[in-house]
Amino acid sequence: MRVALAVAVALSLASVAMADQAETAVRKSIEIPAQNLGTALKSFAKERGLALVYRAEVVNRIHTGGASGNLTLDEA
């Protein structure tokens, strides 16, 4: 489980690092329900126009609490 969490965090940081600095500070409305992390990442990438790379067999075992509100890329 630690490895899966580390992978998820590393991937989210990598996507943020590649995004335009101005884009990361913009607050956008987001509504992603609690679900497995793979599905949540797909929704997040689609809403934000990002391309994320991850191993589905790793992230699909993790359940998220969801994300809701006007959030920056980092906050989401």
Coordinates of N, CA and C in Angstrom, one line a residue, residues 15 63 67:
S15 N 2.7 15.6 -12.8 CA 1.7 16.3 -13.7 C 1.7 17.7 -13.4
H63 N -8.7 4.0 -2.7 CA -9.9 4.7 -2.8 C -9.7 6.1 -2.3
A67 N -13.0 15.1 -4.6 CA -12.6 16.5 -4.6 C -13.8 17.3 -5.0

